[in-house]
Coordinates of C-alpha atoms and ligand atoms in Angstrom, one line a residue:
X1 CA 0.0 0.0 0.0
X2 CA 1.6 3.3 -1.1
X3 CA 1.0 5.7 2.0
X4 CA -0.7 9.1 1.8
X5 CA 1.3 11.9 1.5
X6 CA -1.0 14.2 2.5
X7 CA -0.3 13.9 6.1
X8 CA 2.4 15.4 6.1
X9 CA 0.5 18.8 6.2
X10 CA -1.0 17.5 9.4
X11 CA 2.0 16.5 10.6
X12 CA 3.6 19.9 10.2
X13 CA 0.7 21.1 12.4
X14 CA 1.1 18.8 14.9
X15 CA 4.7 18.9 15.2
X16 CA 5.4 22.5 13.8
X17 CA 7.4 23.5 11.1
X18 CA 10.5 22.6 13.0
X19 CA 9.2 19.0 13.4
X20 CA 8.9 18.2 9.8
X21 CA 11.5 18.7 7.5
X22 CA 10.7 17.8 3.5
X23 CA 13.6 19.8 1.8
X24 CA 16.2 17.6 0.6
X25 CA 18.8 20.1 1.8
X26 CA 17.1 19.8 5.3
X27 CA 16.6 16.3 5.9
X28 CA 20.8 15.3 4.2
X29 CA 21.9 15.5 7.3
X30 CA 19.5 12.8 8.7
X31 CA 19.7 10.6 6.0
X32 CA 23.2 9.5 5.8
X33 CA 24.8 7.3 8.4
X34 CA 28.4 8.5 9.9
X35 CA 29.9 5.9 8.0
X36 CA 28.0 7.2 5.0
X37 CA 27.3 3.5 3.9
X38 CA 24.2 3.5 4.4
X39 CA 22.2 6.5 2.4
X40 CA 18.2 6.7 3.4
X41 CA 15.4 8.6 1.1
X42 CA 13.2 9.6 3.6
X43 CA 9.6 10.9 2.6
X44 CA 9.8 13.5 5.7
X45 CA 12.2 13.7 8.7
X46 CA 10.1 14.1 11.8
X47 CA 11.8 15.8 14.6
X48 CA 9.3 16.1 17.8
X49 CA 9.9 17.9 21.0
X50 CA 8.0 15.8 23.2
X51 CA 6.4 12.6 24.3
X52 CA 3.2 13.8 23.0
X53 CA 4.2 15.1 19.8
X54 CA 5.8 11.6 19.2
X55 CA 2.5 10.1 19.5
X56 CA 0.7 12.2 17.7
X57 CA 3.2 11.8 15.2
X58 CA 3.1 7.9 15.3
X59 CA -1.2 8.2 15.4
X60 CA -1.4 10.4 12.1
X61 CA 1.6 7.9 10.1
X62 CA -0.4 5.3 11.2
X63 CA -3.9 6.4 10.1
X64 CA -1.9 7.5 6.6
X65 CA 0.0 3.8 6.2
X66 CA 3.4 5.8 6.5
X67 CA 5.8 3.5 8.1
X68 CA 8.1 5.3 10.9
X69 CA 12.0 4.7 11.4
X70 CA 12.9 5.7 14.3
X71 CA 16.7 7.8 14.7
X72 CA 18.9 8.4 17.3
X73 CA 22.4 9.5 16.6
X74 CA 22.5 7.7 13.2
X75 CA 25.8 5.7 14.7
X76 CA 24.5 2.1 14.6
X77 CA 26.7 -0.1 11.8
X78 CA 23.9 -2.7 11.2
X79 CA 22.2 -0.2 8.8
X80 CA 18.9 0.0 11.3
X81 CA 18.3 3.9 11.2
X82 CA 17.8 3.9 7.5
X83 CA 14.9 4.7 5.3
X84 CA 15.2 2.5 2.3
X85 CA 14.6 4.0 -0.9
X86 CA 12.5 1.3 -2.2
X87 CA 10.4 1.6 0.7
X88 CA 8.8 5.3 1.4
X89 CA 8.8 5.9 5.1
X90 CA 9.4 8.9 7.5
X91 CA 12.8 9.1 9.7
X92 CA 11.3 10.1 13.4
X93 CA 14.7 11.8 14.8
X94 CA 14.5 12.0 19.0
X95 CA 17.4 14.9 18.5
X96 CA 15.0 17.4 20.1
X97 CA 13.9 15.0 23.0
X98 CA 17.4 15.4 25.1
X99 CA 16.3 16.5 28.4
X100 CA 18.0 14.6 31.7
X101 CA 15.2 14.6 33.3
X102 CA 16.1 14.0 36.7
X103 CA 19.1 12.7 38.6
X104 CA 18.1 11.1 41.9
X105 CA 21.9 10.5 43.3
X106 CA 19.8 8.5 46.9
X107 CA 18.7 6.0 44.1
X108 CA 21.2 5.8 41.8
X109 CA 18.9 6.9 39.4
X110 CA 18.9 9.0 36.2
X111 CA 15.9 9.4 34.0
X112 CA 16.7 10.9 30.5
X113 CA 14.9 11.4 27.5
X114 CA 15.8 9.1 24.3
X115 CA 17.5 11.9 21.8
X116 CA 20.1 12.9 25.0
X117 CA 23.7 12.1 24.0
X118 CA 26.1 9.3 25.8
X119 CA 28.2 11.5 26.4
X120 CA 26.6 14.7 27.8
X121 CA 24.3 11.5 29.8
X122 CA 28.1 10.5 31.1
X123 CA 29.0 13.6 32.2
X124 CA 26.1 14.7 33.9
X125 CA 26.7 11.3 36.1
X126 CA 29.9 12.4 36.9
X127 CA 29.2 16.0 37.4
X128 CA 26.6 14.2 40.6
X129 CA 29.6 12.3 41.8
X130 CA 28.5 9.1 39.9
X131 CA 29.1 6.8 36.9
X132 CA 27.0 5.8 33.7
X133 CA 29.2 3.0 32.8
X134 CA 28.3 2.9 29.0
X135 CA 31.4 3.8 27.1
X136 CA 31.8 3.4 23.6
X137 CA 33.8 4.9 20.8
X138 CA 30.6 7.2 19.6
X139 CA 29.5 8.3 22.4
X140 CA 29.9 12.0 21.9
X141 CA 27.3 11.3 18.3
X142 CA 25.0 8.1 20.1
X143 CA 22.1 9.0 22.1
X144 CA 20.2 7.1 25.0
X145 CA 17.3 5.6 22.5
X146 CA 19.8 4.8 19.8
X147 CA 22.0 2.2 22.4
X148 CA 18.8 0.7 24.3
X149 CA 17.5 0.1 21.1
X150 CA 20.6 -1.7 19.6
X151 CA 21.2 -3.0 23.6
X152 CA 24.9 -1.7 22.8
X153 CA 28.1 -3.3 24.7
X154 CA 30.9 -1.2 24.7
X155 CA 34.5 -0.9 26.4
X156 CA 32.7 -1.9 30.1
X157 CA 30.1 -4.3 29.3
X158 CA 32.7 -6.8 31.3
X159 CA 32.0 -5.0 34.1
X160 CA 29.0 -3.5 34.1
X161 CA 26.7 -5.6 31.7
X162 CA 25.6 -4.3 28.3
X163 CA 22.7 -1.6 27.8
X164 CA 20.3 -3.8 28.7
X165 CA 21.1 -4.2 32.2
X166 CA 21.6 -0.6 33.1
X167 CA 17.6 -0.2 32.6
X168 CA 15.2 0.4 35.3
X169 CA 12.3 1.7 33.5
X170 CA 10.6 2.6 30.0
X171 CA 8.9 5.2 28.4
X172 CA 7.5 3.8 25.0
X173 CA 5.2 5.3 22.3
X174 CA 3.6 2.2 20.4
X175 CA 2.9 1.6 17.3
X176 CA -0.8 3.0 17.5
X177 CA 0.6 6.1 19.1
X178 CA -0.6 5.4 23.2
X179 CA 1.7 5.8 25.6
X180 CA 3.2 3.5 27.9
X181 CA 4.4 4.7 30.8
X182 CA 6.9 1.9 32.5
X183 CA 9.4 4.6 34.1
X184 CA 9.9 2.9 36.8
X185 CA 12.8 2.4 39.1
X186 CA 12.7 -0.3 41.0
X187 CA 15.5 -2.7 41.8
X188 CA 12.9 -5.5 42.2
X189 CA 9.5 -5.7 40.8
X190 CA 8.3 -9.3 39.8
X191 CA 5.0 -8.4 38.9
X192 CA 4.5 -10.5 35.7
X193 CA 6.1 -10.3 32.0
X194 CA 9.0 -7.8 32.2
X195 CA 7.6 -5.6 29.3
X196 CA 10.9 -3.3 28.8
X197 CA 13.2 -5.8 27.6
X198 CA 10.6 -6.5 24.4
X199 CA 11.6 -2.7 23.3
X200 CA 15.6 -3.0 24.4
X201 CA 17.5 -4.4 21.9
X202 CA 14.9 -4.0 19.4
X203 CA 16.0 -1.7 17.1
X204 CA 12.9 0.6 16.5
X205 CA 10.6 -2.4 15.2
X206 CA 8.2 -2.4 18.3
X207 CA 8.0 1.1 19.3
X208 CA 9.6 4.1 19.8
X209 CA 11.3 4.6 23.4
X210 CA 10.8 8.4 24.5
X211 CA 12.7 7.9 27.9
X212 CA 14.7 6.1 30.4
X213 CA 15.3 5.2 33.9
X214 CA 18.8 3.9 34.1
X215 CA 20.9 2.8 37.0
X216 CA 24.0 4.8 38.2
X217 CA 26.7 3.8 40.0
X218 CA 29.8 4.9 42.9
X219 CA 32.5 7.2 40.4
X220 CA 35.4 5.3 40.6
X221 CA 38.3 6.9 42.3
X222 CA 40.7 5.6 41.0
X223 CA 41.9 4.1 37.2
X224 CA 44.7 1.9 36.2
X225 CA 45.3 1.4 32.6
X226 CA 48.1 -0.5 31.2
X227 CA 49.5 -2.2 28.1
X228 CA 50.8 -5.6 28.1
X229 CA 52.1 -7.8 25.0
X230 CA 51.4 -11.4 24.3
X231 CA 52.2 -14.6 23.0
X232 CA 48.6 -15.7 21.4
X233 CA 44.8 -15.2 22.2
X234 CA 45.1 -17.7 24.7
X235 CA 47.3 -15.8 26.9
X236 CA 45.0 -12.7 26.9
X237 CA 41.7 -15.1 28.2
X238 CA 44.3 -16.2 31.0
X239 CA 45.2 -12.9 31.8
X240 CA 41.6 -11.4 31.9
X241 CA 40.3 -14.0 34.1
X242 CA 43.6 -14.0 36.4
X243 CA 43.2 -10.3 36.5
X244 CA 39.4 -10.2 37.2
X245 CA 40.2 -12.7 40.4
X246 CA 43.4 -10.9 41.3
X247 CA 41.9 -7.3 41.4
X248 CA 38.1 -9.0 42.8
X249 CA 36.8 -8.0 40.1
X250 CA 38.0 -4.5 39.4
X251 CA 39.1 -5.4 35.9
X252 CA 36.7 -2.5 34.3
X253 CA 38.1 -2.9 30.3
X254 CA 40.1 -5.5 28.9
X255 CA 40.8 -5.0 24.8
X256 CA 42.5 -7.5 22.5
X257 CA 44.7 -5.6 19.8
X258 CA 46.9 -7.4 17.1
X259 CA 50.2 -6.3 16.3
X260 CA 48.2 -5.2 12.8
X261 CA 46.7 -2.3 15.0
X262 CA 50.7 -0.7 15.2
X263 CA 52.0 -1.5 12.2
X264 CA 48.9 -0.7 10.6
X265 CA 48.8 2.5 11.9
X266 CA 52.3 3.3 11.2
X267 CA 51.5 2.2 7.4
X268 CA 47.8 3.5 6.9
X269 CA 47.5 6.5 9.5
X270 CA 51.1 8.1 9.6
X271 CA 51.2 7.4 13.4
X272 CA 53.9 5.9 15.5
X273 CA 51.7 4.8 18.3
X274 CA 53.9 1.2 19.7
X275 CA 53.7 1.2 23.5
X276 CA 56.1 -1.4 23.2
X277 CA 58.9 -0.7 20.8
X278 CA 61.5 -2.8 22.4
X279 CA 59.9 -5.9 21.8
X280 CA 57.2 -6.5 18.6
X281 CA 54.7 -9.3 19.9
X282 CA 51.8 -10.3 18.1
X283 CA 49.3 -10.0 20.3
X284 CA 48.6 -7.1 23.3
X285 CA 45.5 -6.4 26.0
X286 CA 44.5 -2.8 26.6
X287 CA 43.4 -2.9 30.3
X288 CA 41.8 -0.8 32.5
X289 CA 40.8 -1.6 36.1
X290 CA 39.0 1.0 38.1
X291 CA 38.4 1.2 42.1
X292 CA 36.4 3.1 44.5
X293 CA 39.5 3.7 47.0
X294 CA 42.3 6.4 45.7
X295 CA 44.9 4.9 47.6
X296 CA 48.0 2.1 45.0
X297 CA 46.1 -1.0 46.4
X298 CA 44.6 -1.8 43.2
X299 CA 47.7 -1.1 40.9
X300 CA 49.9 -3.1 43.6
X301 CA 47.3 -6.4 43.3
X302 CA 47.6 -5.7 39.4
X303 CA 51.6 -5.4 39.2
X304 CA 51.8 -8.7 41.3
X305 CA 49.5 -10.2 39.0
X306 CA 51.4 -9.1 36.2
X307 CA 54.6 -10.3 37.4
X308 CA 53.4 -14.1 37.8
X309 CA 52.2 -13.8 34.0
X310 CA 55.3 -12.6 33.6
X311 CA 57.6 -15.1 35.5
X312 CA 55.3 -18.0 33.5
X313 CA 55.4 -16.6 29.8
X314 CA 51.7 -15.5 30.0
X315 CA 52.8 -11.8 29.1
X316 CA 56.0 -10.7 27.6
X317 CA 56.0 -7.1 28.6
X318 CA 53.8 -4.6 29.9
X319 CA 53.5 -0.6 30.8
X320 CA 51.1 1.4 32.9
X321 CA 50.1 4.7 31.9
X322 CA 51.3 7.1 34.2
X323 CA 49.1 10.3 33.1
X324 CA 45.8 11.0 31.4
X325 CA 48.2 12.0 28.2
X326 CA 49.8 8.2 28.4
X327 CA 46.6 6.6 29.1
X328 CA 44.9 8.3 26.1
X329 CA 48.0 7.1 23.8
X330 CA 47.3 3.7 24.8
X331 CA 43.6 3.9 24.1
X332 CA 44.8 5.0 20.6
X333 CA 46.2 1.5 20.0
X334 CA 42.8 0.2 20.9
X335 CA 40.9 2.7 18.8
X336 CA 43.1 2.1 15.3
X337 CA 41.7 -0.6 13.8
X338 CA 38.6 0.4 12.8
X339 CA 40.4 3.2 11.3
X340 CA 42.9 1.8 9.2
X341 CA 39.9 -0.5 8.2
X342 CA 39.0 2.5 6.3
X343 CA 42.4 2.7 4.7
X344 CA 43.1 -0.2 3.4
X345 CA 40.9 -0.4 0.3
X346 CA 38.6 -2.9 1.0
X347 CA 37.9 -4.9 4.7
X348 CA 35.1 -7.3 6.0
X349 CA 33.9 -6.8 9.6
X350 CA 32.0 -8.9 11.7
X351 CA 30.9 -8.5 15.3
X352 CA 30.4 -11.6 16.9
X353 CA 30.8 -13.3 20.0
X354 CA 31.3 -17.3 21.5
X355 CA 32.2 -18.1 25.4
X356 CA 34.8 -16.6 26.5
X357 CA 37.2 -19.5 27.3
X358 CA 36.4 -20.4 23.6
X359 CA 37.8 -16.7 21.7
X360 CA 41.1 -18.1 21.3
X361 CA 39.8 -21.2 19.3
X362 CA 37.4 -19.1 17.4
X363 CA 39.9 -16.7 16.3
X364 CA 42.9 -19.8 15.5
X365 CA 39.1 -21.5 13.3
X366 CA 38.3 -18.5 11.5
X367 CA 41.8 -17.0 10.9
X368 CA 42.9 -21.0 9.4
X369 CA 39.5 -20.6 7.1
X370 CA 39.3 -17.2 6.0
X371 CA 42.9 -17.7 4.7
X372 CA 42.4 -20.8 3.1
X373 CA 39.1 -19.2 1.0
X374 CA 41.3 -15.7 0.5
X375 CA 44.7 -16.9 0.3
X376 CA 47.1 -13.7 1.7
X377 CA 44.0 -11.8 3.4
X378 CA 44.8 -10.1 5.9
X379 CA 42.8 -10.5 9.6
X380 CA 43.1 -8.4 12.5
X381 CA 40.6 -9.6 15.1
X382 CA 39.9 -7.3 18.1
X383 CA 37.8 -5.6 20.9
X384 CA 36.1 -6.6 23.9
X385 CA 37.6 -10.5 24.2
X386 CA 36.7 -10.8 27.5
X387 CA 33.3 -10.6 27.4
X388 CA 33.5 -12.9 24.3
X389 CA 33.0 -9.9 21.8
X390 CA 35.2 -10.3 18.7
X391 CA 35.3 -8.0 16.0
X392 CA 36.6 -10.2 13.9
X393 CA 37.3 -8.2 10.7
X394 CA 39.9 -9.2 7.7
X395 CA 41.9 -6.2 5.3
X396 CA 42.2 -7.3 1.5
X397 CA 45.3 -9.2 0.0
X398 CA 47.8 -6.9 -0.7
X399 CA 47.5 -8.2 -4.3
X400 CA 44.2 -8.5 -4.9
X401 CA 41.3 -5.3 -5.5
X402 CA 39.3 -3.8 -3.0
X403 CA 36.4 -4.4 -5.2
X404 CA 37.4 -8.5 -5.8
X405 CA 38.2 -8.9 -2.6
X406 CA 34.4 -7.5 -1.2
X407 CA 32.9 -9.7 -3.8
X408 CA 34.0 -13.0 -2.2
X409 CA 32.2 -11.1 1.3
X410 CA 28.9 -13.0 1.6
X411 CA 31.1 -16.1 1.2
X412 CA 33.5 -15.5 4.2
X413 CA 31.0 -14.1 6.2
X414 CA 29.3 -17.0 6.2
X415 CA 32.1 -19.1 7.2
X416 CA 33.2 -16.7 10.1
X417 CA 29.3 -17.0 11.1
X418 CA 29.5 -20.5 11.1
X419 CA 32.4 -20.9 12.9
X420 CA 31.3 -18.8 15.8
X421 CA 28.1 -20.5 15.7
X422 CA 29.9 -24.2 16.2
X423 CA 31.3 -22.8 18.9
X424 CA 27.6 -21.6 20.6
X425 CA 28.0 -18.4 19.6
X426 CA 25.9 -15.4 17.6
X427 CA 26.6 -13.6 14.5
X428 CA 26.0 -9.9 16.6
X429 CA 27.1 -9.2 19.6
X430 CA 26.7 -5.8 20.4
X431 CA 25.5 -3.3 16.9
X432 CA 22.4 -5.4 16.1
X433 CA 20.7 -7.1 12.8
X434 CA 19.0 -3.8 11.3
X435 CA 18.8 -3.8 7.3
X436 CA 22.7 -5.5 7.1
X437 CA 22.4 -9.0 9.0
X438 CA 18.3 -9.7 8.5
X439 CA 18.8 -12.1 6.0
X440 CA 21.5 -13.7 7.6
X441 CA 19.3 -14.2 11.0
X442 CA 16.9 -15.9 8.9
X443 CA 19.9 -18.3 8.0
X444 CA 21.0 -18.9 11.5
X445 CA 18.3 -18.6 14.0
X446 CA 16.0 -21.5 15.1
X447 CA 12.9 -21.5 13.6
X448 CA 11.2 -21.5 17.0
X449 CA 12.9 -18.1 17.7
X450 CA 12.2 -16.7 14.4
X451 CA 8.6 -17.6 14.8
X452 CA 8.1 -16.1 18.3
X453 CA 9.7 -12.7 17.0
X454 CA 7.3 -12.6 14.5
X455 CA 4.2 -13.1 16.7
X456 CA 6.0 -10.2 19.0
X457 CA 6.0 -7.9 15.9
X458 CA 2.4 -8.9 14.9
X459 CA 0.7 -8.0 18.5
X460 CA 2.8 -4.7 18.9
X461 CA 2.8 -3.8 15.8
X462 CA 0.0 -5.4 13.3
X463 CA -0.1 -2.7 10.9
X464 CA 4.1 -3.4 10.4
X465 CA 5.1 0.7 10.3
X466 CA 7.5 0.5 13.2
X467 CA 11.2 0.3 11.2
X468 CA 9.7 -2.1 8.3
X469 CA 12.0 -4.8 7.2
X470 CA 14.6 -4.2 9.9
X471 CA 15.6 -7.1 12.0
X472 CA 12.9 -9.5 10.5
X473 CA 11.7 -9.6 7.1
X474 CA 8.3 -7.4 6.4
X475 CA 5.7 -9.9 6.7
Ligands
FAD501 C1 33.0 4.8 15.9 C2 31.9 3.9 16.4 C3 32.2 3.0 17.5 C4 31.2 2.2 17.9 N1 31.5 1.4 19.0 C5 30.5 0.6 19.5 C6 30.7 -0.3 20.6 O1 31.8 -0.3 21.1 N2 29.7 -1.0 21.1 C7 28.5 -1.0 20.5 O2 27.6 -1.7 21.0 N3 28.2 -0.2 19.4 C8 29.2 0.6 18.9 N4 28.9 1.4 17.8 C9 27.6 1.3 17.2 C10 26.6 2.5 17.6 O3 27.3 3.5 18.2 C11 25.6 2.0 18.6 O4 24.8 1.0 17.9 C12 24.7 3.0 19.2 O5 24.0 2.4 20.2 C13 23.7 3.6 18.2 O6 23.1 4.8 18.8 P1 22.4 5.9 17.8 O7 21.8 6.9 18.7 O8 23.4 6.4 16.9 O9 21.3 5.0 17.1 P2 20.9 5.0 15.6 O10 22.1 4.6 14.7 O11 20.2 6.3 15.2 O12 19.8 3.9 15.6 C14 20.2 2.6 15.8 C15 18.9 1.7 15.8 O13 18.1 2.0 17.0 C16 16.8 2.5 16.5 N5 16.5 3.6 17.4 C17 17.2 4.7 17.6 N6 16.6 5.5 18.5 C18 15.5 4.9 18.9 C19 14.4 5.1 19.8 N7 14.4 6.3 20.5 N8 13.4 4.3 19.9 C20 13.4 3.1 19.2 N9 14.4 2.8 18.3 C21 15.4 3.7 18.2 C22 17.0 2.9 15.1 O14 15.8 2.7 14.3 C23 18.0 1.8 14.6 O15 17.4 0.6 14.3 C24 29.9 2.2 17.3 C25 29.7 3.0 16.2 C26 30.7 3.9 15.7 C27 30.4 4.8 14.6

């Protein structure tokens, strides 16, 4: 059914003429991802100031068929913020809806509308003697709604769980436009189904999420970061999980880089950024370990630990950043890959995850397979190993096209996915299934599962304008 355009004059009195924008020139900015790999052709970018005007918004697209894709920071990599050409639909942005709207620092509390950035959502913790512990390389672009939706990880998830589990209560527009009003924030409340975890981690297919009650927690004091180098994957599991019981559990961030992160940023970026000089190793683990006490006890417990990896081979080396400056240098080793994945003319990526104790087998599987298909590609897997998160992404041969080498992509992505998946694991751990990974759910996921997602979809959302084809297929 083709929708009916002519509710968009409604819309613009509804919303005013700041909430709908229909100029091309206007709604560019909306309708390109930050990657700019995924390009939308939205029929009208909606842009309401208020829990109301989002559902009058959602009432009049539904009345007029026009299906609704709801947008945060237009950050997410699995292409879920995106309205497809071949499908005419209206981008809902919650940029407008960024209010914190109260901090309760008794309760550990912070409730904040959807369109409020990470970032300015961290800071306003802090600023109340408290931590948001949601970290994650956009956070100054990625707003509340945009990581419940995707139920994002990130550098703590170790720690502190994934987005998921930092939620007390939802505010949620459905799909027919009522309101439903679940801001709770209770630590316990058994009182039947748990309704919010239907909307977190859906990705804007069951309804649009207005606001948030999130948990909060003690600021640490106190952070240790440091840098050590590796024999093999193996060693860093060992090390995480010594750490983690050495440190009772202190052990905030804990990031596998390959040595391709150093000598690719040396090659690709122009940057000199080895920690290490004195001795190349193949693999390293960017730590962190936070505490609520000021005082060496922590780094003393980690430096002992370190020493016994030492004395048995389990490291080869390792610094400790002694200022905010050092620290941030060794975050850059952390944060290269992705970039020169950019450079290099042509890289797969894949985010998934398997057991923890089983990364190091995964990433031996996948790297023995990939090579085999792609003779002379070029793998660097990294990220948050010790929660099981691999990004497990591969550069082109050096002799081979960016273009040939993409081509043989649905072909290795499938093997990586399999591979994972033999070692009970899932083909996205942390940036979701949007436009990029639907088909590829339908390949992996039980048919029970598949099945009970669809009779979700159909009770919230019968008329299928919430984010069509995203996740699952449109029915
Ligand atoms: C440099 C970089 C680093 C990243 N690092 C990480 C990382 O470490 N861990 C990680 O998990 N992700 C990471 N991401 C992915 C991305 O930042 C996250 O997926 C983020 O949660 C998306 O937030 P957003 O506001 O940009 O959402 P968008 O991209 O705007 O939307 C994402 C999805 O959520 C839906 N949505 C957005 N807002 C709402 C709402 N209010 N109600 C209902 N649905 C909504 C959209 O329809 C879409 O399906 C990274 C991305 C980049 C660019």
């Amino acid at each position: 059914m083709q929708p009916d355009l002519s509710v968009l004059a409604a819309l613009t009195s509804a919303l005013g003429p700041a909430g709908v924008l229909t100029q091309p020139s206007d709604m560019a900015a909306y309708a390109t991802d930050q990657r700019g790999i995924a390009v939308s052709a939205p029929v009208a970018v909606l842009r309401p100031a208020s829990t109301q005007e989002t559902a009058a918004a959602v009432r009049l697209c539904a009345a007029a068929g026009l299906p609704i894709v709801p947008q945060g920071g237009n950050t997410g990599l699995a292409g879920g913020a995106v309205a497809r050409p071949e499908r005419p639909a209206a981008l809902l942005n919650l940029g407008r809806m960024d209010r914190i709207r109260e901090l309760d620092a008794l309760d550990y509390t912070v409730t904040v509308e959807a369109g409020c950035i990470l970032q300015r959502l961290r800071e306003a913790a802090d600023a109340a003697d408290r931590q948001f512990p949601l970290s994650l390389a956009a956070e100054g672009s990625c707003t509340v709604g945009g990581i419940l939706s995707t139920n994002a990880g990130g550098v703590m998830t170790l720690r502190y769980g994934n987005a998921r589990d930092l939620v007390l209560g939802l505010e949620v527009v459905l799909a027919d436009g009522q309101v439903w009003q679940g801001l709770r924030r209770l630590r316990k409340d058994n009182t039947g189904y748990d309704l919010k975890h239907l909307f977190l981690g859906a990705e804007g297919t069951l309804g649009i999420i207005t606001a948030a009650t999130l948990k909060l927690f003690p600021r640490p004091r106190r952070t240790d970061t440091l840098f050590a180098a590796l024999p093999d994957p193996d060693a860093a599991i060992a090390l995480s999980a010594r750490l983690r019981n050495a440190t009772a559990d202190a052990l905030t961030a804990f990031e596998l880089v390959p040595r391709f992160a150093i000598d690719g940023a040396a090659r690709y970026l122009g940057e000199q950024i080895d920690p290490l000089p004195a001795a190349p190793s193949p693999w390293y683990a960017l730590v962190e370990l936070t505490s609520g006490s000021a005082d060496g006890a922590l780094r003393r417990q980690a430096e002992a630990a370190l020493a016994a990896a030492l004395d048995e081979g389990l490291i080869q080396d390792a610094v400790f950043a002694e200022s905010e400056a050092q620290r941030r240098a060794l975050w850059r080793v952390r944060e290269a890959p992705p970039e020169i994945g950019r450079k290099v003319g042509g890289a797969l990526h894949h985010d998934v995850s398997v057991p923890v104790s089983r990364v190091p087998a995964f990433i031996a599987e996948a790297t023995a397979a990939v090579t085999a298909l792609v003779p002379g590609c070029r793998p660097y897997p990294f990220g948050h190993v010790a929660d099981g998160n691999i990004h497990y992404n591969i550069a082109r041969p050096e002799t081979m096209s960016g273009e040939a080498f993409l081509a043989r992509g649905p072909e290795v992505k499938r093997r990586v996915h399999d591979i994972a998946l033999a070692h009970n694991g899932s083909i996205s751990a942390e940036h979701g299934i949007g436009l990029f990974k639907r088909d590829e759910l339908q390949r992996v996921k039980p048919a029970l599962e598949l099945e009970l997602m669809r009779r979700m979809k159909a009770a919230l959302d019968p008329a299928g304008i919430m984010n069509p084809g995203k996740v699952l297929p449109e029915a």
